[in-house]
Coordinates of C-alpha atoms in Angstrom, one line a residue:
Chain A
M1 CA 127.6 88.1 69.2
K2 CA 125.0 88.9 72.1
Q3 CA 124.6 92.0 73.6
F4 CA 125.8 92.3 77.4
N5 CA 124.5 96.0 78.1
G6 CA 121.5 97.2 79.7
K7 CA 119.6 97.8 82.8
V8 CA 120.2 95.8 86.1
L9 CA 117.8 93.7 88.1
F10 CA 119.5 92.9 91.9
L11 CA 118.8 89.7 93.2
D12 CA 120.0 90.0 96.7
R13 CA 120.3 86.4 97.9
S14 CA 122.5 83.4 97.5
D15 CA 122.0 79.8 96.6
I16 CA 119.1 81.0 93.6
N17 CA 118.2 77.8 92.5
T18 CA 117.2 76.7 88.8
D19 CA 113.6 75.6 90.2
E20 CA 113.3 79.4 91.5
I21 CA 114.6 80.6 88.0
I22 CA 112.2 78.4 85.8
P23 CA 109.6 75.9 88.0
A24 CA 109.8 72.2 86.6
R25 CA 106.2 72.7 85.8
Y26 CA 107.2 74.7 82.6
L27 CA 109.8 71.9 81.7
T28 CA 107.1 70.5 79.3
E29 CA 107.7 72.9 76.9
I30 CA 109.6 72.4 74.0
S31 CA 110.8 75.8 72.6
K32 CA 112.7 78.5 74.3
E33 CA 110.2 81.2 73.4
A34 CA 107.4 79.4 75.4
L35 CA 109.4 80.0 78.7
K36 CA 109.4 83.5 78.5
P37 CA 106.3 84.6 80.9
Y38 CA 107.7 82.0 83.8
L39 CA 111.1 83.2 84.4
L40 CA 111.8 83.5 88.4
E41 CA 107.7 82.8 88.5
D42 CA 108.9 80.9 92.1
L43 CA 111.3 83.3 93.4
E44 CA 110.2 84.7 96.5
L45 CA 112.4 87.6 97.3
Q46 CA 111.8 91.0 99.6
G47 CA 111.3 93.7 97.0
F48 CA 111.4 91.5 93.7
D49 CA 108.1 91.7 91.7
V50 CA 108.4 89.6 88.9
K51 CA 105.4 91.1 87.3
K52 CA 107.3 94.7 86.9
D53 CA 111.1 93.9 87.4
I54 CA 111.8 91.4 84.7
E55 CA 110.7 93.2 81.5
P56 CA 112.8 96.3 81.8
A57 CA 116.1 94.2 82.7
Q58 CA 119.0 93.1 80.6
V59 CA 121.6 92.3 83.4
V60 CA 121.1 90.5 86.6
I61 CA 123.4 91.1 89.6
S62 CA 123.0 88.3 92.4
R63 CA 125.1 86.6 95.2
A64 CA 126.7 83.3 95.7
N65 CA 126.0 79.5 94.2
F66 CA 123.6 81.1 91.5
G67 CA 121.7 78.6 89.5
C68 CA 122.3 75.8 91.9
G69 CA 120.3 72.8 91.4
S70 CA 118.7 71.0 88.3
S71 CA 120.9 71.0 85.3
R72 CA 117.8 72.3 82.9
E73 CA 119.3 74.6 80.2
H74 CA 115.7 76.1 80.4
A75 CA 117.3 78.4 83.1
P76 CA 119.7 80.3 80.8
W77 CA 117.2 80.0 78.2
A78 CA 114.6 82.0 80.2
F79 CA 116.7 84.6 80.7
E80 CA 117.7 84.6 77.0
V81 CA 114.1 85.2 75.9
N82 CA 113.7 88.0 78.4
D83 CA 117.0 89.8 76.9
I84 CA 119.1 88.8 79.7
N85 CA 122.3 87.8 78.4
L86 CA 124.5 88.7 81.5
V87 CA 124.6 87.3 84.9
I88 CA 126.9 88.5 87.6
G89 CA 127.5 87.1 91.0
E90 CA 130.0 86.0 93.5
S91 CA 130.1 82.4 92.1
F92 CA 127.6 79.9 90.0
A93 CA 126.7 76.3 90.1
R94 CA 129.0 74.5 87.5
I95 CA 126.4 73.2 85.4
F96 CA 124.4 76.7 84.9
K97 CA 127.4 78.5 84.5
Q98 CA 128.4 76.3 81.8
N99 CA 125.2 76.2 80.3
M100 CA 125.3 80.2 80.0
F101 CA 128.6 80.3 78.2
N102 CA 127.6 77.0 76.1
C103 CA 124.4 79.6 74.9
G104 CA 126.9 82.3 74.1
M105 CA 125.7 84.2 77.1
M106 CA 127.7 84.9 80.3
A107 CA 127.7 84.1 83.8
V108 CA 130.7 86.6 85.4
E109 CA 132.0 85.9 89.0
L110 CA 133.4 88.8 91.0
A111 CA 135.1 89.1 94.4
P112 CA 132.7 89.1 97.1
E113 CA 133.6 92.5 98.4
T114 CA 133.1 94.0 94.9
I115 CA 129.7 92.4 94.6
D116 CA 129.0 93.8 98.4
E117 CA 130.1 97.1 97.2
I118 CA 127.7 97.1 94.0
F119 CA 125.1 95.9 96.2
S120 CA 125.5 98.9 98.5
T121 CA 126.3 101.4 96.0
F122 CA 123.5 100.7 93.6
K123 CA 120.7 98.2 94.8
G124 CA 117.2 100.2 95.0
K125 CA 118.5 102.5 92.5
E126 CA 118.0 102.6 88.7
T127 CA 121.0 101.2 87.5
T128 CA 122.5 100.6 83.8
L129 CA 125.8 98.2 82.9
E130 CA 127.8 98.6 80.1
T131 CA 130.3 95.6 79.2
D132 CA 133.4 96.3 77.3
L133 CA 134.5 92.8 76.4
A134 CA 137.7 93.6 75.1
S135 CA 138.9 95.6 77.9
G136 CA 137.2 93.5 80.5
T137 CA 135.3 96.1 82.5
F138 CA 131.7 96.7 83.4
T139 CA 130.7 100.4 83.4
L140 CA 127.7 100.7 86.3
S141 CA 125.9 103.9 86.1
S142 CA 123.0 105.5 88.3
G143 CA 122.4 109.2 88.0
S144 CA 125.6 110.8 88.6
V145 CA 127.3 107.7 90.4
K146 CA 129.7 105.7 87.8
K147 CA 132.1 102.9 88.5
E148 CA 134.1 100.7 86.5
I149 CA 134.8 97.3 87.5
P150 CA 137.4 95.0 85.8
F151 CA 136.4 91.4 85.3
S152 CA 137.9 88.2 83.4
I153 CA 136.6 85.3 81.7
S154 CA 138.7 82.5 80.7
G155 CA 140.0 82.1 77.1
F156 CA 137.4 79.1 76.4
D157 CA 134.4 81.0 77.9
R158 CA 135.1 84.0 75.5
A159 CA 135.7 81.6 72.8
L160 CA 132.1 80.5 73.5
V161 CA 130.9 83.7 73.3
E162 CA 132.7 84.5 70.1
A163 CA 131.5 81.6 68.5
E164 CA 127.8 82.1 69.9
G165 CA 128.0 78.9 71.8
W166 CA 129.3 75.3 72.2
V167 CA 127.4 73.8 69.2
G168 CA 129.5 76.0 66.8
Y169 CA 132.6 75.8 68.4
A170 CA 132.8 72.0 68.9
D171 CA 131.4 71.7 65.2
K172 CA 134.2 73.4 64.0
H173 CA 137.0 72.0 66.2
Y174 CA 135.8 68.0 66.5
Chain B
M1 CA 152.4 63.0 91.7
G2 CA 149.8 60.3 92.0
K3 CA 146.3 60.6 90.5
T4 CA 142.9 60.6 91.8
I5 CA 140.2 58.4 90.1
A6 CA 139.1 61.2 88.0
E7 CA 142.2 62.3 86.9
K8 CA 142.9 58.9 85.7
I9 CA 139.5 58.7 83.7
F10 CA 140.4 62.4 82.4
D11 CA 143.8 61.1 81.2
S12 CA 142.6 58.2 79.3
H13 CA 139.8 59.8 77.5
R14 CA 141.5 63.2 76.5
V15 CA 140.8 64.6 72.8
D16 CA 142.1 68.0 73.5
N17 CA 143.1 70.6 75.9
P18 CA 142.1 73.7 74.1
F19 CA 142.4 76.2 77.0
G20 CA 144.2 76.1 80.2
D21 CA 142.7 73.5 82.3
I22 CA 139.8 72.8 79.9
H23 CA 139.9 69.6 78.8
V24 CA 137.7 68.0 76.0
I25 CA 137.2 64.3 76.7
R26 CA 135.6 61.3 74.8
L27 CA 132.7 60.1 76.2
D28 CA 131.8 56.4 76.4
A29 CA 127.9 57.0 76.8
V30 CA 125.5 59.7 76.6
F31 CA 122.1 59.2 78.5
C32 CA 118.9 60.6 77.4
H33 CA 115.7 61.3 78.7
E34 CA 112.6 63.3 77.1
I35 CA 112.7 66.6 79.3
T36 CA 116.2 67.7 78.3
T37 CA 116.8 65.9 74.8
P38 CA 113.9 67.0 73.0
V39 CA 115.2 70.8 72.8
A40 CA 118.9 69.1 71.4
I41 CA 117.0 67.0 68.9
N42 CA 114.9 69.8 67.7
D43 CA 118.1 72.1 67.3
L44 CA 120.3 69.6 65.8
V45 CA 117.4 69.0 63.3
S46 CA 117.2 72.8 62.4
R47 CA 120.8 72.9 62.0
G48 CA 120.9 70.2 59.3
M49 CA 122.8 68.1 61.9
D50 CA 120.4 65.3 62.8
R51 CA 123.4 62.6 63.4
V52 CA 124.4 60.9 66.5
F53 CA 127.9 60.1 66.8
D54 CA 127.3 56.3 67.9
P55 CA 123.7 54.9 68.4
K56 CA 125.2 52.3 70.7
K57 CA 126.6 54.6 72.9
I58 CA 123.3 56.5 73.2
K59 CA 120.7 55.3 75.6
A60 CA 117.3 56.8 76.2
V61 CA 114.6 56.8 78.5
I62 CA 111.1 58.3 78.9
D63 CA 110.9 58.6 82.7
H64 CA 110.2 62.1 84.0
V65 CA 106.4 62.2 83.0
T66 CA 105.4 58.9 82.3
P67 CA 102.7 57.5 81.3
A68 CA 102.3 61.1 79.4
K69 CA 100.0 63.4 81.6
D70 CA 99.0 65.7 78.8
S71 CA 99.6 66.6 75.2
K72 CA 102.8 68.7 75.9
T73 CA 104.5 65.6 77.3
A74 CA 103.4 63.2 75.0
L75 CA 104.8 65.2 72.6
Q76 CA 108.1 65.3 74.4
G77 CA 108.0 61.4 74.5
K78 CA 107.3 61.1 71.0
I79 CA 110.1 63.3 69.9
L80 CA 112.5 61.4 71.8
R81 CA 110.9 58.0 70.3
D82 CA 111.0 59.1 66.8
W83 CA 114.3 60.0 67.1
A84 CA 115.5 56.9 68.9
R85 CA 113.8 55.1 65.9
R86 CA 115.4 57.0 63.1
H87 CA 118.8 56.5 64.7
D88 CA 118.9 52.9 65.4
I89 CA 119.3 53.8 69.1
I90 CA 118.4 50.1 70.3
D91 CA 118.7 51.0 74.1
F92 CA 115.4 53.2 74.2
F93 CA 113.0 52.4 77.3
D94 CA 109.7 53.2 76.3
I95 CA 106.3 53.1 78.4
G96 CA 106.3 49.6 79.8
K97 CA 109.7 49.2 80.0
N98 CA 110.9 52.5 81.2
G99 CA 112.4 53.5 84.7
V100 CA 114.2 56.2 86.3
C101 CA 117.3 57.0 84.2
H102 CA 119.8 56.6 87.4
A103 CA 118.4 53.6 88.4
I104 CA 117.8 51.7 85.0
F105 CA 121.0 52.4 83.2
P106 CA 123.0 50.9 85.7
E107 CA 120.6 48.2 86.0
K108 CA 121.2 47.4 82.5
G109 CA 124.6 47.2 82.9
F110 CA 125.5 50.6 80.9
V111 CA 127.9 51.8 83.5
R112 CA 131.4 50.6 83.6
P113 CA 134.5 51.8 85.9
G114 CA 136.3 53.9 83.8
Y115 CA 133.6 55.0 81.7
T116 CA 132.7 58.9 81.0
I117 CA 129.3 59.7 80.8
I118 CA 127.1 63.0 80.5
M119 CA 123.2 63.4 80.6
G120 CA 121.4 66.2 80.6
D121 CA 120.1 65.6 84.3
S122 CA 121.9 66.9 87.4
H123 CA 121.9 63.3 89.0
T124 CA 124.1 61.9 86.5
C125 CA 126.5 62.0 89.3
T126 CA 124.8 58.7 90.6
H127 CA 127.0 56.8 88.3
G128 CA 130.2 57.5 89.8
A129 CA 129.3 54.6 92.1
F130 CA 130.8 52.6 89.8
G131 CA 134.3 54.3 89.4
A132 CA 132.8 56.1 86.4
F133 CA 133.1 60.0 85.6
A134 CA 129.7 60.9 85.2
A135 CA 128.5 64.5 84.9
G136 CA 125.4 66.3 84.5
V137 CA 125.0 68.8 81.9
G138 CA 122.7 71.0 80.1
T139 CA 121.3 70.7 76.7
T140 CA 123.7 72.2 74.9
D141 CA 126.6 69.7 76.2
L142 CA 124.2 67.0 75.8
E143 CA 123.8 68.0 71.9
V144 CA 127.4 68.0 71.1
G145 CA 127.6 64.8 73.0
I146 CA 125.0 63.3 70.9
L147 CA 126.7 64.7 67.7
K148 CA 130.4 64.8 68.6
G149 CA 130.7 62.1 71.4
V150 CA 132.9 64.7 73.6
C151 CA 132.6 67.1 76.1
A152 CA 134.6 69.9 77.7
F153 CA 135.2 70.2 81.6
H154 CA 137.8 71.7 83.8
Y155 CA 140.1 69.1 84.8
P156 CA 139.0 67.8 88.0
K157 CA 140.1 68.6 91.4
S158 CA 138.4 66.1 94.0
I159 CA 137.5 66.5 97.7
K160 CA 138.0 62.8 99.4
V161 CA 135.5 62.2 102.0
V162 CA 136.3 59.1 104.2
V163 CA 133.7 57.3 106.1
D164 CA 135.2 55.0 108.5
G165 CA 134.0 52.7 111.3
E166 CA 130.8 51.0 111.4
L167 CA 127.3 52.6 110.8
P168 CA 124.9 52.3 113.7
K169 CA 121.6 50.0 113.0
G170 CA 119.0 52.2 111.2
V171 CA 121.6 54.5 109.7
F172 CA 121.7 54.1 105.8
A173 CA 123.8 55.9 102.9
K174 CA 121.0 58.6 102.6
D175 CA 122.0 59.6 106.1
V176 CA 125.4 59.6 105.6
I177 CA 125.4 61.9 102.2
L178 CA 122.7 64.4 104.4
A179 CA 125.4 64.7 107.1
I180 CA 128.5 65.1 104.4
I181 CA 126.1 68.0 102.7
G182 CA 125.5 69.4 105.6
R183 CA 129.0 69.9 106.4
L184 CA 130.2 70.8 102.8
G185 CA 127.2 73.2 102.4
V186 CA 125.5 73.5 99.1
N187 CA 128.5 75.0 97.0
G188 CA 131.1 73.3 99.0
A189 CA 132.1 70.9 96.2
T190 CA 131.5 73.3 93.2
N191 CA 133.6 72.2 90.5
K192 CA 134.8 69.1 92.2
V193 CA 134.6 65.4 92.3
I194 CA 133.8 63.8 95.6
E195 CA 135.5 60.5 95.9
F196 CA 134.0 58.7 98.5
E197 CA 135.8 56.0 100.6
G198 CA 136.5 54.5 104.0
S199 CA 135.2 51.0 105.5
V200 CA 131.4 52.1 105.3
V201 CA 131.9 52.8 101.4
D202 CA 133.8 49.4 101.4
S203 CA 130.7 47.6 102.9
M204 CA 128.1 49.4 101.0
S205 CA 126.1 47.7 98.2
M206 CA 126.0 49.4 94.5
E207 CA 122.4 50.5 95.6
A208 CA 123.8 52.5 98.7
R209 CA 126.7 53.7 96.8
M210 CA 124.3 55.2 94.1
T211 CA 122.3 56.7 96.9
L212 CA 125.8 58.3 98.1
C213 CA 126.9 59.1 94.9
N214 CA 123.3 60.7 93.6
M215 CA 123.7 63.4 96.0
A216 CA 127.1 64.9 95.2
I217 CA 125.5 67.8 93.1
E218 CA 123.6 68.7 96.2
A219 CA 126.9 69.9 97.5
G220 CA 127.8 71.4 94.2
G221 CA 129.7 68.4 93.2
T222 CA 130.2 67.5 89.4
C223 CA 130.4 63.9 90.3
G224 CA 130.4 61.5 93.3
I225 CA 133.0 58.8 92.8
C226 CA 133.8 55.2 94.8
A227 CA 136.6 53.2 93.6
P228 CA 135.5 49.9 91.9
D229 CA 136.0 46.6 94.0
M230 CA 134.6 43.1 94.2
T231 CA 131.0 44.5 95.1
T232 CA 131.3 46.4 91.9
V233 CA 132.5 43.2 90.1
D234 CA 129.7 41.2 91.2
Y235 CA 126.8 43.9 90.3
L236 CA 128.1 43.8 86.8
W237 CA 129.0 40.3 86.4
D238 CA 126.2 38.9 84.2
F239 CA 127.1 41.8 81.5
I240 CA 131.0 41.1 81.7
K241 CA 131.4 37.4 82.0
D242 CA 132.1 37.1 78.5
D243 CA 135.0 39.5 78.7
Y244 CA 136.7 38.3 81.7
K245 CA 138.2 34.7 82.4
D246 CA 136.9 35.1 86.1
K247 CA 135.8 37.6 88.6
D248 CA 139.5 38.5 89.8
S249 CA 140.8 39.3 86.3
A250 CA 137.8 41.8 86.0
L251 CA 138.4 43.2 89.3
A252 CA 142.4 43.5 88.4
D253 CA 141.1 45.5 85.3
F254 CA 138.8 47.6 87.4
R255 CA 141.4 48.3 89.8
T256 CA 143.2 50.5 87.0
Y257 CA 140.5 53.1 88.2
T258 CA 141.4 53.6 91.7
A259 CA 143.3 56.4 93.1
D260 CA 147.0 56.5 94.2
A261 CA 148.1 56.7 97.4
D262 CA 149.8 59.9 96.9
A263 CA 146.9 61.5 95.0
E264 CA 146.2 65.1 95.8
Y265 CA 143.1 66.2 96.8
D266 CA 141.5 69.7 97.4
Q267 CA 140.2 68.7 100.9
V268 CA 140.1 65.5 102.7
I269 CA 136.9 65.2 105.4
R270 CA 137.2 62.3 107.8
M271 CA 134.0 61.0 109.3
N272 CA 133.2 58.5 112.1
A273 CA 130.1 56.5 111.3
A274 CA 129.7 55.6 114.7
E275 CA 129.0 59.2 115.3
L276 CA 126.3 59.2 112.5
S277 CA 122.7 59.0 113.3
P278 CA 119.2 58.9 111.0
M279 CA 119.1 62.7 109.3
V280 CA 116.6 64.8 107.8
T281 CA 116.2 68.3 106.0
F282 CA 114.6 71.4 107.5
G283 CA 114.7 74.3 105.3
Y284 CA 114.8 74.9 101.3
K285 CA 118.5 73.8 101.0
P286 CA 119.5 70.2 101.2
D287 CA 122.6 71.2 103.5
Q288 CA 119.8 72.3 106.0
V289 CA 120.1 68.9 108.0
K290 CA 119.7 67.9 111.5
P291 CA 119.3 64.8 113.1
V292 CA 115.8 63.3 112.9
K293 CA 115.2 63.3 116.6
D294 CA 115.5 67.1 116.7
M295 CA 112.5 66.9 114.3
E296 CA 110.1 64.3 115.6
G297 CA 106.7 65.3 115.7
T298 CA 106.8 67.5 112.6
A299 CA 103.1 67.0 110.9
V300 CA 103.3 65.5 107.3
H301 CA 100.7 65.4 104.5
Q302 CA 102.3 63.0 102.0
V303 CA 105.1 60.2 102.7
Y304 CA 107.2 59.9 99.1
I305 CA 109.4 56.6 98.7
G306 CA 111.2 56.5 95.5
S307 CA 113.4 58.5 93.0
C308 CA 117.1 57.8 91.6
T309 CA 117.8 58.5 95.2
N310 CA 115.8 55.9 97.3
G311 CA 114.0 54.0 94.7
R312 CA 115.8 50.7 94.4
L313 CA 114.9 47.2 95.8
E314 CA 117.1 47.6 98.8
D315 CA 115.3 50.6 99.7
L316 CA 111.6 49.2 99.2
R317 CA 113.2 46.3 101.5
I318 CA 113.9 48.5 104.2
A319 CA 110.8 50.2 104.3
A320 CA 108.8 47.1 103.9
E321 CA 110.5 45.6 107.0
I322 CA 109.0 48.9 109.1
L323 CA 105.7 48.9 107.3
K324 CA 104.9 45.1 107.8
G325 CA 101.7 44.2 109.3
K326 CA 101.2 47.9 110.0
T327 CA 99.1 50.5 108.3
I328 CA 99.9 54.3 107.7
S329 CA 98.4 57.1 109.7
P330 CA 94.9 58.3 108.8
E331 CA 96.7 61.7 108.8
L332 CA 98.6 61.3 105.5
R333 CA 98.6 59.6 102.3
A334 CA 101.7 57.6 101.3
I335 CA 103.1 56.7 97.7
V336 CA 105.9 54.6 96.6
S337 CA 107.3 54.3 93.0
P338 CA 109.7 51.3 92.2
A339 CA 112.5 53.0 90.2
T340 CA 112.4 50.1 87.4
P341 CA 110.0 47.5 86.1
D342 CA 113.0 45.2 87.1
I343 CA 112.5 46.5 90.7
F344 CA 108.7 46.3 90.6
K345 CA 108.7 42.8 89.5
K346 CA 111.4 41.7 92.3
A347 CA 109.1 43.9 94.8
L348 CA 106.1 41.9 93.8
D349 CA 108.0 38.4 94.0
E350 CA 109.1 39.3 97.4
G351 CA 105.7 40.1 98.6
I352 CA 107.3 43.8 99.1
I353 CA 104.4 45.4 97.1
K354 CA 101.4 43.6 98.9
I355 CA 103.3 45.0 102.3
F356 CA 102.9 48.6 100.9
M357 CA 99.4 48.2 99.9
D358 CA 98.2 46.4 102.8
A359 CA 99.6 49.5 104.8
G360 CA 97.8 52.1 102.4
F361 CA 100.4 53.1 100.2
C362 CA 99.5 54.1 96.5
V363 CA 102.2 52.2 94.4
T364 CA 102.7 54.1 91.2
N365 CA 104.6 52.9 88.2
P366 CA 108.5 53.7 88.1
T367 CA 108.8 57.6 87.3
C368 CA 110.6 61.0 88.7
G369 CA 107.2 62.6 88.4
A370 CA 106.7 63.3 92.1
C371 CA 110.3 64.4 92.7
L372 CA 110.3 67.3 90.7
G373 CA 106.5 68.4 91.4
M374 CA 105.7 67.5 87.6
S375 CA 103.2 64.5 88.2
N376 CA 102.5 61.4 90.3
G377 CA 102.2 63.1 93.9
V378 CA 102.5 67.0 93.3
L379 CA 101.7 68.7 96.6
A380 CA 99.4 71.3 97.1
E381 CA 100.3 74.8 98.7
G382 CA 100.9 74.6 102.3
E383 CA 101.3 70.8 102.3
V384 CA 104.1 68.9 103.8
C385 CA 106.1 65.7 102.2
A386 CA 108.3 63.6 104.1
S387 CA 110.3 62.3 101.0
T388 CA 113.2 59.8 100.1
T389 CA 114.1 62.2 97.0
N390 CA 117.3 64.5 96.8
R391 CA 116.0 68.2 96.7
N392 CA 113.9 70.0 99.0
F393 CA 113.9 73.7 97.5
N394 CA 111.0 75.7 98.0
G395 CA 108.0 74.2 95.8
R396 CA 110.2 71.5 94.3
M397 CA 107.5 68.9 94.7
G398 CA 104.7 71.6 94.1
K399 CA 104.2 75.1 94.3
G400 CA 104.1 76.2 98.0
G401 CA 105.2 72.8 99.3
M402 CA 107.8 71.8 101.8
V403 CA 110.0 68.7 101.3
H404 CA 111.9 66.9 104.3
L405 CA 114.3 64.7 102.9
M406 CA 115.3 61.0 104.7
S407 CA 116.0 57.7 104.2
P408 CA 113.2 55.1 103.3
A409 CA 113.4 53.6 107.0
T410 CA 112.5 57.3 108.2
A411 CA 109.9 57.7 105.5
A412 CA 108.3 54.5 106.2
E413 CA 108.2 55.1 110.2
T414 CA 107.0 58.5 109.7
A415 CA 104.0 57.0 107.4
V416 CA 102.8 54.7 110.4
A417 CA 103.1 57.5 113.1
G418 CA 101.7 60.2 110.8
V419 CA 104.8 62.8 111.7
I420 CA 108.6 62.6 111.5
K421 CA 109.8 60.1 113.5
N422 CA 112.9 57.8 114.1
S423 CA 112.7 54.3 112.6
S424 CA 112.3 51.4 115.0
M425 CA 115.6 50.4 113.6
Y426 CA 117.6 52.9 115.0
K427 CA 118.3 52.6 118.6
G428 CA 120.5 55.4 119.4

C-alpha cells in the first residue's frame, strides 16, 4: 500500500484542471517517470512556486472540483512520481478521483467548512499530515498546532487502495 | 418507480455490485487512441497480461497528433498500431484513414442505443447522442476494459435538461450547450448523466446532438444522453438494415432505451429556446459564457474550426455559407480541420473546401491537434483564438494563449471580421 503522510502543499483555488496539473504538450511521454519535472507547470497561483514547492510535498490540499477537464491519468501519475499520493479537497471531478483510486492513491473529500478551517489555520505555515486509514483520521500539525480531522472513503475506494489499484482488484474478481 | 435512460442501460449490463452504489458493467465497446492507450498496453505487457477481451469490440484510432510530429508521437502511434495488429483489432484507423475519435467511431456505426462505451478521453460523453452510456475514463479503467470488458461506476443519477420551443435562426447546438454549462457551472453535473430532451433536441440532427452531448463533461457530467428516435435510426440505417425488417421495428427496439415518464431526476432544468442567443466563453472556464453581442470587437489572432465538438459536415456547411465569396481579415489566420476523411471528402464534393481555401483558410487533415495545443495550430503566448472546440482552460491551445469557444457560424463571421462578431445568420 502507498504512503499517505508528509508535508502539505496548499493550492488555494477551485477548479484546478488537468491541463494545469500536467499540460497536454507532455502527453507524448509513455512512461510515468518522464512526467516528473512537469507537475503543475502551468498553474498560476499566487504564492505558489513550482520550482520550490513540489519537491518537499507529499500531500496536496485544495478546494472544489479539483482535477476537472481531460481524463488524462497523467495527472495522478505526475503526482505519484513526485511522491504525492494523497489529494484532499472539497470535491473532485469524477474521472480524476476514479483515476487516483485506480492507481491505489487517494482523493479525499472534506466538508467545505473543514477545508476553510484547514486553510485558515495552516496555509502559509510548514504543515505535515499523517493519515490513519484504519480509524479514518488525518492529523495536521504545524509547530505546536495540531488538529485531528475525521474522514471517510467508500468501501470500494478502500478496496482499491488495499489492492494498490483497479487492475489488481479487477484481475482478482472478474 | 420508473427509470432514466442511464439506469435502464446499467440494469441491462450489470456484472457485479461489489459495494454500495458501485456497479460493475459489461462493456459493448472500448475505444482507444494513441495518447492514453500506449501506457495501458505497456502495463499489460509488463504484467504478462497482453490480452484483449474481444478484438471486435475494441476500436482504435491515431487522432491526437497525426501524422506524427516527432519521434515521441511516432512511437505512440507505433505502439497502438503494433498492438492492434498483434490482437487482430480490425477496426484500427491508421494515418490516411484516421479521424477525430468522437467523429469517426459514430460515423462507422460503432455506437448504438443502449450501448456501454468507455474511452481514455473525456469527450467520450459525445456518444450519448445515440442513447448510449459512454464515459471518459483514465488509462487504468481503459486497461481493465481492454483486458476484462468491464468498468466500475457509481449507479448513475441524472439531470434532465429540457429545451423546448424553437431556436432562433443563427443559434446552434453549440450555443445551447454553452448556455446550459453557464447555468450548471463546471461541476454542476459531477457524477451525473445529463439527459437532454425537448422539442429542440427532437428536431436536432445526430451531428447537433453529438455537439450537445460532447460538452456534458464541461459541466462535470459523466455522460450526455439523448433518447433514440427516428433520427437515430436514419443515421444508423446503413449499418443495421440487415438486423431489422424496417425502420419502425428498429425504432421499437431502440425505444427500450428511453426514460420512463415517472423516472426520477436529481434536477430538472427547463430552457426556452426562443430566449437563447449565440454564446461565447470569456474566461478560462467553460461556464464563463456571455452572449456574443457582449464580446463583439474582441481582437483575435487565430480562428479554428474543427474538433470532436464542431468538425462535422453540418458545421463546415454552416461556416461555408458565411464564408462564401468572402475572405478572412488580414488581422488573423484561420484553420479548418474536417473531423474525418469522409467529412473531408464530402466537403470537397460539395465545394466547401474550396470556399474555405478561397477565403484564406488553412485546411488541415483530420486531427485533434490544435484543440489541446499539441499540433496543427498551437498558439503563441498572448495570442487569442476564436475556436469551435470545447475547452478554454488557461494555455489549453498553447501556453499563455486565450481561447474563446463559440459555434462554427460565429467563428466564420469572426474570421471575416477580424474580431469576435455575431454571424449574419443571427438576426436577434
